[in-house]
Short mmCIF file of C-alpha atoms and ligand atoms in Angstrom, two decimals:
data_model
loop_
_atom_site.label_atom_id
_atom_site.label_comp_id
_atom_site.label_asym_id
_atom_site.label_seq_id
_atom_site.Cartn_x
_atom_site.Cartn_y
_atom_site.Cartn_z
CA ARG A 236 32.17 -21.57 -11.44
CA SER A 237 33.92 -18.28 -12.12
CA LYS A 238 31.82 -15.13 -12.47
CA ASP A 239 33.46 -14.45 -15.81
CA ALA A 240 32.76 -17.86 -17.30
CA GLY A 241 31.39 -17.37 -20.78
CA GLY A 242 30.78 -13.68 -20.29
CA GLY A 243 34.19 -12.18 -20.95
CA VAL A 244 33.29 -10.59 -24.28
CA PHE A 245 30.29 -8.68 -22.94
CA HIS A 246 32.13 -7.80 -19.79
CA SER A 247 34.43 -5.39 -21.54
CA TYR A 248 31.69 -3.19 -23.03
CA GLU A 249 28.64 -3.74 -20.87
CA PRO A 250 29.71 -4.33 -17.28
CA GLN A 251 26.24 -3.42 -15.93
CA LEU A 252 24.38 -5.62 -18.35
CA HIS A 253 26.77 -8.44 -17.57
CA MET A 254 26.29 -7.97 -13.83
CA ALA A 255 22.53 -7.93 -14.24
CA ALA A 256 22.59 -11.13 -16.30
CA GLU A 257 24.87 -12.82 -13.79
CA GLU A 258 22.73 -11.69 -10.87
CA ARG A 259 19.62 -12.95 -12.60
CA ARG A 260 21.22 -16.32 -13.26
CA VAL A 261 22.31 -16.70 -9.66
CA LEU A 262 18.92 -15.59 -8.31
CA GLU A 263 17.07 -17.89 -10.69
CA ILE A 264 19.03 -20.90 -9.44
CA ALA A 265 18.40 -19.89 -5.82
CA LEU A 266 14.72 -19.38 -6.59
CA ARG A 267 14.36 -22.98 -7.77
CA SER A 268 14.84 -24.30 -4.23
CA ALA A 269 13.48 -21.34 -2.25
CA VAL A 270 10.12 -22.93 -1.41
CA GLU A 271 11.49 -26.35 -0.45
CA ASN A 272 14.17 -24.66 1.69
CA SER A 273 11.44 -22.72 3.56
CA GLU A 274 12.94 -19.39 2.54
CA MET A 275 9.57 -17.86 1.70
CA HIS A 276 6.85 -16.46 3.91
CA LEU A 277 3.82 -14.24 3.56
CA THR A 278 3.18 -10.85 5.08
CA TYR A 279 -0.30 -9.35 5.34
CA GLN A 280 -1.13 -5.70 4.67
CA PRO A 281 -4.42 -4.30 6.03
CA VAL A 282 -7.09 -2.99 3.64
CA VAL A 283 -9.60 -0.62 5.28
CA VAL A 284 -12.86 1.19 4.48
CA ALA A 285 -11.92 4.71 3.33
CA ALA A 286 -14.66 6.49 5.26
CA THR A 287 -14.31 4.70 8.62
CA GLY A 288 -10.89 3.06 8.70
CA GLN A 289 -12.60 -0.25 9.48
CA LEU A 290 -10.56 -3.32 8.53
CA THR A 291 -12.01 -5.31 5.62
CA GLY A 292 -9.14 -7.66 4.92
CA PHE A 293 -5.50 -8.14 4.08
CA GLU A 294 -3.39 -8.48 0.96
CA ALA A 295 -0.92 -11.36 1.20
CA LEU A 296 2.52 -10.24 0.01
CA LEU A 297 5.28 -12.72 -0.67
CA ARG A 298 8.69 -12.38 1.00
CA TRP A 299 11.90 -14.23 0.18
CA THR A 300 14.84 -14.32 2.58
CA HIS A 301 17.84 -16.07 1.09
CA PRO A 302 20.53 -17.29 3.54
CA GLN A 303 23.28 -15.38 1.69
CA PHE A 304 21.50 -12.65 -0.31
CA GLY A 305 19.12 -11.67 2.49
CA ASN A 306 15.71 -10.21 1.62
CA VAL A 307 15.04 -10.09 -2.10
CA SER A 308 12.16 -7.83 -3.20
CA PRO A 309 9.23 -9.38 -5.06
CA VAL A 310 9.61 -6.53 -7.54
CA LYS A 311 12.82 -8.30 -8.51
CA PHE A 312 12.09 -11.99 -8.04
CA VAL A 313 8.45 -12.26 -9.19
CA PRO A 314 9.25 -11.21 -12.80
CA LEU A 315 12.24 -13.56 -12.69
CA ALA A 316 10.04 -16.41 -11.47
CA GLU A 317 7.58 -15.63 -14.27
CA GLU A 318 10.29 -15.78 -16.95
CA ALA A 319 11.88 -18.93 -15.50
CA ARG A 320 8.48 -20.68 -15.37
CA LEU A 321 8.74 -20.98 -11.59
CA ILE A 322 5.73 -18.82 -10.79
CA ALA A 323 3.25 -21.70 -10.99
CA PRO A 324 4.79 -23.75 -8.15
CA ILE A 325 5.63 -20.65 -6.12
CA GLY A 326 2.16 -19.24 -6.70
CA GLU A 327 0.61 -22.52 -5.63
CA TRP A 328 2.58 -22.39 -2.38
CA VAL A 329 1.40 -18.77 -1.85
CA LEU A 330 -2.22 -19.72 -2.37
CA ARG A 331 -2.11 -22.77 -0.09
CA THR A 332 -0.23 -20.88 2.63
CA ALA A 333 -2.55 -17.86 2.51
CA CYS A 334 -5.67 -20.08 2.67
CA ASP A 335 -4.23 -22.21 5.50
CA GLU A 336 -3.13 -19.21 7.57
CA ALA A 337 -6.37 -17.28 7.03
CA ALA A 338 -8.54 -20.33 7.79
CA ARG A 339 -6.72 -20.87 11.10
CA TRP A 340 -7.46 -17.30 12.21
CA ASP A 341 -11.15 -18.06 12.17
CA ILE A 342 -11.86 -14.35 11.83
CA PRO A 343 -14.15 -13.18 9.02
CA VAL A 344 -11.73 -10.96 7.12
CA ARG A 345 -10.94 -11.31 3.44
CA ILE A 346 -7.52 -12.36 2.13
CA ALA A 347 -6.32 -11.12 -1.26
CA VAL A 348 -3.69 -13.15 -3.11
CA ASN A 349 -1.73 -11.88 -6.12
CA VAL A 350 -1.85 -14.12 -9.17
CA SER A 351 0.44 -13.83 -12.21
CA PRO A 352 -0.95 -13.96 -15.75
CA GLU A 353 1.13 -17.10 -16.33
CA GLN A 354 -0.89 -18.96 -13.68
CA LEU A 355 -4.19 -17.92 -15.24
CA HIS A 356 -3.23 -19.16 -18.67
CA ASN A 357 -3.23 -22.71 -17.33
CA PRO A 358 -6.65 -24.44 -17.02
CA ALA A 359 -5.25 -26.57 -14.14
CA PHE A 360 -5.13 -23.43 -11.98
CA VAL A 361 -8.86 -23.77 -11.25
CA SER A 362 -8.27 -27.02 -9.37
CA VAL A 363 -5.28 -25.48 -7.56
CA VAL A 364 -7.66 -22.85 -6.15
CA ALA A 365 -10.40 -25.38 -5.40
CA GLN A 366 -7.92 -27.61 -3.55
CA ALA A 367 -6.43 -24.76 -1.52
CA LEU A 368 -9.96 -23.90 -0.37
CA ALA A 369 -11.00 -27.49 0.31
CA GLN A 370 -7.83 -28.43 2.21
CA SER A 371 -7.81 -25.28 4.35
CA GLY A 372 -11.55 -25.07 4.89
CA LEU A 373 -11.45 -21.34 4.05
CA PRO A 374 -14.90 -20.20 2.83
CA PRO A 375 -14.51 -19.18 -0.86
CA GLU A 376 -16.05 -15.75 -0.24
CA ARG A 377 -13.13 -14.93 2.05
CA LEU A 378 -10.63 -15.37 -0.77
CA GLU A 379 -9.94 -12.71 -3.36
CA LEU A 380 -7.52 -13.06 -6.26
CA GLU A 381 -5.73 -9.98 -7.58
CA VAL A 382 -5.04 -10.01 -11.30
CA THR A 383 -3.54 -7.32 -13.53
CA GLU A 384 -4.86 -6.04 -16.85
CA SER A 385 -1.96 -7.69 -18.65
CA VAL A 386 -3.77 -11.02 -18.32
CA PHE A 387 -6.18 -9.83 -21.03
CA MET A 388 -3.44 -8.82 -23.45
CA ARG A 389 -2.58 -12.31 -24.55
CA GLU A 390 -4.46 -14.00 -27.33
CA GLY A 391 -6.93 -16.76 -26.65
CA THR A 392 -9.67 -17.23 -24.08
CA VAL A 393 -8.01 -19.61 -21.59
CA ALA A 394 -7.51 -16.97 -18.90
CA ILE A 395 -11.05 -15.63 -19.28
CA GLU A 396 -12.45 -19.15 -18.91
CA VAL A 397 -10.23 -19.80 -15.88
CA LEU A 398 -11.43 -16.55 -14.28
CA GLU A 399 -15.06 -17.54 -14.94
CA LYS A 400 -14.56 -20.89 -13.23
CA ILE A 401 -12.84 -19.23 -10.27
CA LEU A 402 -15.84 -16.89 -9.93
CA ASP A 403 -18.09 -19.97 -10.03
CA LEU A 404 -16.21 -21.32 -6.99
CA GLY A 405 -17.44 -18.22 -5.12
CA VAL A 406 -14.02 -16.53 -5.04
CA ARG A 407 -13.84 -12.78 -5.70
CA LEU A 408 -11.59 -11.04 -8.19
CA SER A 409 -9.95 -7.64 -8.08
CA LEU A 410 -8.10 -5.78 -10.78
CA ASP A 411 -4.66 -4.76 -9.51
CA ASP A 412 -2.48 -1.77 -10.49
CA PHE A 413 -5.29 -0.37 -12.60
CA GLY A 414 -4.23 2.25 -15.10
CA THR A 415 -0.64 1.10 -15.50
CA GLY A 416 -1.26 -1.47 -18.27
CA TYR A 417 -2.05 -1.02 -21.92
CA SER A 418 -5.13 -3.12 -22.23
CA SER A 419 -8.52 -2.06 -23.59
CA LEU A 420 -11.45 -1.74 -21.21
CA GLY A 421 -13.58 -4.32 -23.02
CA TYR A 422 -12.79 -7.10 -20.57
CA LEU A 423 -14.52 -5.17 -17.77
CA ALA A 424 -17.80 -5.95 -19.51
CA HIS A 425 -17.35 -9.72 -19.40
CA THR A 426 -15.38 -10.45 -16.22
CA ARG A 427 -17.01 -9.77 -12.85
CA PHE A 428 -14.48 -7.90 -10.72
CA SER A 429 -15.49 -6.96 -7.18
CA SER A 430 -13.03 -4.13 -7.04
CA ILE A 431 -10.52 -2.08 -8.98
CA LYS A 432 -7.25 -1.20 -7.27
CA ILE A 433 -5.97 2.22 -8.27
CA ASP A 434 -2.20 2.25 -8.58
CA ARG A 435 -0.13 4.23 -6.10
CA SER A 436 1.29 6.45 -8.86
CA PHE A 437 -2.15 8.10 -9.29
CA VAL A 438 -2.63 8.45 -5.54
CA GLN A 439 0.71 10.23 -5.24
CA GLY A 440 -0.02 12.41 -8.26
CA ALA A 441 -3.45 13.39 -6.96
CA SER A 442 -2.16 14.44 -3.56
CA LYS A 443 0.47 16.63 -5.26
CA GLY A 444 -2.39 18.30 -7.12
CA THR A 445 -1.60 16.86 -10.55
CA LYS A 446 -4.73 17.50 -12.63
CA GLU A 447 -4.34 14.40 -14.80
CA ALA A 448 -4.00 12.06 -11.82
CA ILE A 449 -7.09 13.55 -10.20
CA ALA A 450 -9.04 13.23 -13.47
CA ILE A 451 -8.00 9.59 -13.83
CA ILE A 452 -9.03 8.67 -10.28
CA ARG A 453 -12.40 10.42 -10.79
CA ALA A 454 -12.95 8.53 -14.04
CA VAL A 455 -12.00 5.16 -12.54
CA VAL A 456 -14.29 5.72 -9.54
CA ALA A 457 -17.18 6.67 -11.86
CA LEU A 458 -16.53 3.63 -14.05
CA ALA A 459 -16.32 1.29 -11.06
CA ASP A 460 -19.48 2.78 -9.50
CA SER A 461 -21.45 2.31 -12.69
CA LEU A 462 -20.26 -1.30 -12.98
CA GLY A 463 -21.05 -1.99 -9.32
CA MET A 464 -17.42 -2.42 -8.32
CA ALA A 465 -15.53 -1.03 -5.32
CA THR A 466 -12.32 0.99 -5.68
CA THR A 467 -9.23 0.57 -3.53
CA ALA A 468 -6.57 3.28 -3.47
CA GLU A 469 -3.13 1.66 -3.21
CA GLY A 470 -0.05 3.00 -1.46
CA VAL A 471 -1.67 5.66 0.74
CA GLU A 472 1.21 6.94 2.89
CA THR A 473 -0.09 10.14 4.47
CA GLU A 474 -3.23 11.64 5.97
CA GLU A 475 -3.27 14.08 3.07
CA GLU A 476 -3.34 11.25 0.54
CA HIS A 477 -6.06 9.50 2.54
CA LEU A 478 -8.28 12.60 2.57
CA MET A 479 -7.68 13.14 -1.14
CA VAL A 480 -8.68 9.64 -2.26
CA GLN A 481 -11.61 9.60 0.15
CA GLN A 482 -12.82 12.89 -1.30
CA LEU A 483 -12.43 11.46 -4.81
CA GLY A 484 -14.76 8.62 -3.81
CA CYS A 485 -12.46 5.61 -3.38
CA SER A 486 -14.27 3.11 -1.18
CA LYS A 487 -11.26 1.33 0.31
CA VAL A 488 -7.66 2.27 1.04
CA GLN A 489 -4.41 0.43 1.62
CA GLY A 490 -0.97 1.78 2.41
CA TYR A 491 1.70 2.49 4.99
CA TYR A 492 -0.53 5.16 6.57
CA PHE A 493 -2.89 2.39 7.74
CA GLY A 494 -0.37 -0.37 8.13
CA ARG A 495 2.69 -2.00 6.64
CA PRO A 496 2.66 -5.62 5.52
CA LEU A 497 2.69 -7.55 8.84
CA PRO A 498 3.96 -10.96 9.93
CA VAL A 499 1.09 -13.45 10.13
CA HIS A 500 0.79 -13.37 13.94
CA GLU A 501 0.60 -9.58 14.07
CA ALA A 502 -1.99 -9.53 11.31
CA ARG A 503 -4.09 -12.00 13.27
CA VAL A 504 -3.92 -9.90 16.44
CA LEU A 505 -4.92 -6.82 14.44
CA ALA A 506 -7.84 -8.70 12.88
CA MET A 507 -8.99 -9.95 16.29
CA HIS A 508 -9.04 -6.45 17.73
CA ALA A 509 -10.66 -4.99 14.63
CA THR A 510 -13.48 -7.51 14.53
CA GLY A 511 -13.84 -7.84 18.30
CA SER A 512 -13.31 -11.56 17.81
CA SER A 513 -12.17 -13.73 20.69
CA ALA A 514 -11.08 -16.69 18.57
CA ALA A 515 -8.52 -18.76 20.45
CA ALA A 516 -5.01 -19.36 19.15
P1 C2E B 91 1.06 -5.13 -5.61
O1 C2E B 91 0.23 -6.34 -5.71
O2 C2E B 91 0.54 -3.90 -6.29
O3 C2E B 91 1.28 -4.89 -4.05
C1 C2E B 91 1.36 -3.64 -3.46
C2 C2E B 91 2.80 -3.25 -3.22
O4 C2E B 91 2.86 -1.93 -2.69
C3 C2E B 91 3.50 -4.13 -2.18
O5 C2E B 91 4.88 -4.19 -2.52
C4 C2E B 91 3.33 -3.31 -0.89
O6 C2E B 91 4.27 -3.63 0.10
C5 C2E B 91 3.55 -1.93 -1.45
N1 C2E B 91 2.93 -0.90 -0.64
C6 C2E B 91 1.82 -0.97 0.12
N2 C2E B 91 1.55 0.20 0.71
C7 C2E B 91 2.51 1.05 0.31
C8 C2E B 91 2.77 2.44 0.59
O7 C2E B 91 2.05 3.12 1.32
N3 C2E B 91 3.88 2.97 -0.03
C9 C2E B 91 4.69 2.24 -0.84
N4 C2E B 91 5.74 2.85 -1.37
N5 C2E B 91 4.45 0.95 -1.14
C10 C2E B 91 3.38 0.37 -0.56
P2 C2E B 91 5.69 -5.56 -2.47
O8 C2E B 91 5.24 -6.36 -1.29
O9 C2E B 91 7.13 -5.20 -2.62
O10 C2E B 91 5.19 -6.31 -3.76
C11 C2E B 91 5.44 -5.78 -5.03
C12 C2E B 91 4.68 -6.49 -6.11
O11 C2E B 91 5.14 -7.86 -6.20
C13 C2E B 91 3.18 -6.61 -5.84
O12 C2E B 91 2.54 -5.40 -6.18
C14 C2E B 91 2.84 -7.76 -6.74
O13 C2E B 91 2.72 -7.33 -8.07
C15 C2E B 91 4.07 -8.64 -6.62
N6 C2E B 91 3.80 -9.71 -5.64
C16 C2E B 91 3.94 -9.70 -4.28
N7 C2E B 91 3.58 -10.89 -3.75
C17 C2E B 91 3.19 -11.66 -4.81
C18 C2E B 91 2.70 -13.02 -4.91
O14 C2E B 91 2.48 -13.74 -3.92
N8 C2E B 91 2.44 -13.46 -6.18
C19 C2E B 91 2.62 -12.68 -7.29
N9 C2E B 91 2.34 -13.20 -8.49
N10 C2E B 91 3.06 -11.42 -7.22
C20 C2E B 91 3.34 -10.92 -5.99
MG1 MG B 92 -1.69 -6.73 -5.37
MG1 MG B 93 -1.30 -3.36 -6.60
MG1 MG B 94 0.95 -1.68 -7.37
#
């Protein structure tokens, strides 16, 4: 099919818009068969204790390598998968793979998995989580699901009920990209999050000395402390940023300074060294 098929009219005024729409269409089609074609894999980024640098776990981050397009960033394809209603099957694959891989390590570190709002608005998601745990044998307390504030912006109580049932399974929840959404804080009173992840934009701002960013991190740390939650600073790239967020009271840190997202085997080796475990391959 020609690239111009059906798009000739827009092409003359809005070449960029047209390109974007065409690219999206092509990527969406490719995305439909990405899992079955084994084009996806997970990488694991270390999360460490701010004060000691001790490893506490990993965040599983999805990677897509298409045979022609190469590596496509999740920043691009996750929103596309959400719009095309493909995030449920892809997310299910992510959850099963993360639980299987982590269970095989047999090392007591926690694995965090990102979950899209779309997945949480479906009551069937509870059994997807329960099955991933049962089939892998991963203890529920070693799984953490990362959700964003946007999940609370939609009407209805389905997502809140789903989150409650996931907590009942013994799985932990963290609140991702905190401070970048537009939601009210009310939900913090009724959903038990173990930790709040402070978005990288505030970390960067704080280390540049931006007063507002520093004030926001202080306020989030105070809020989390008073609610009995931990705080994780995201995207820490330098020693300076590490010292800054540590001084501001963040309990955990994650970022290139401590480690990039790693292939599964490298993450396992890191975990073995960090925990002094001698688990066999
Ligand atoms: P996120 O959950 O906030 O993940 C953190 C992102 O920051 C990751 O980008 C990670 O590679 C990046 N990062 C970590 N440390 C640093 C740092 O020091 N500097 C910089 N510049 N970046 C850092 P990534 O892997 O490209 O993922 C982007 C977003 O895509 C994630 O943001 C998450 O929202 C989404 N995503 C990734 N995997 C999944 C998944 O399996 N399911 C869903 N629903 N979303 C996912
Ligand atoms: Mg995340
Ligand atoms: Mg995040
Ligand atoms: Mg983020």
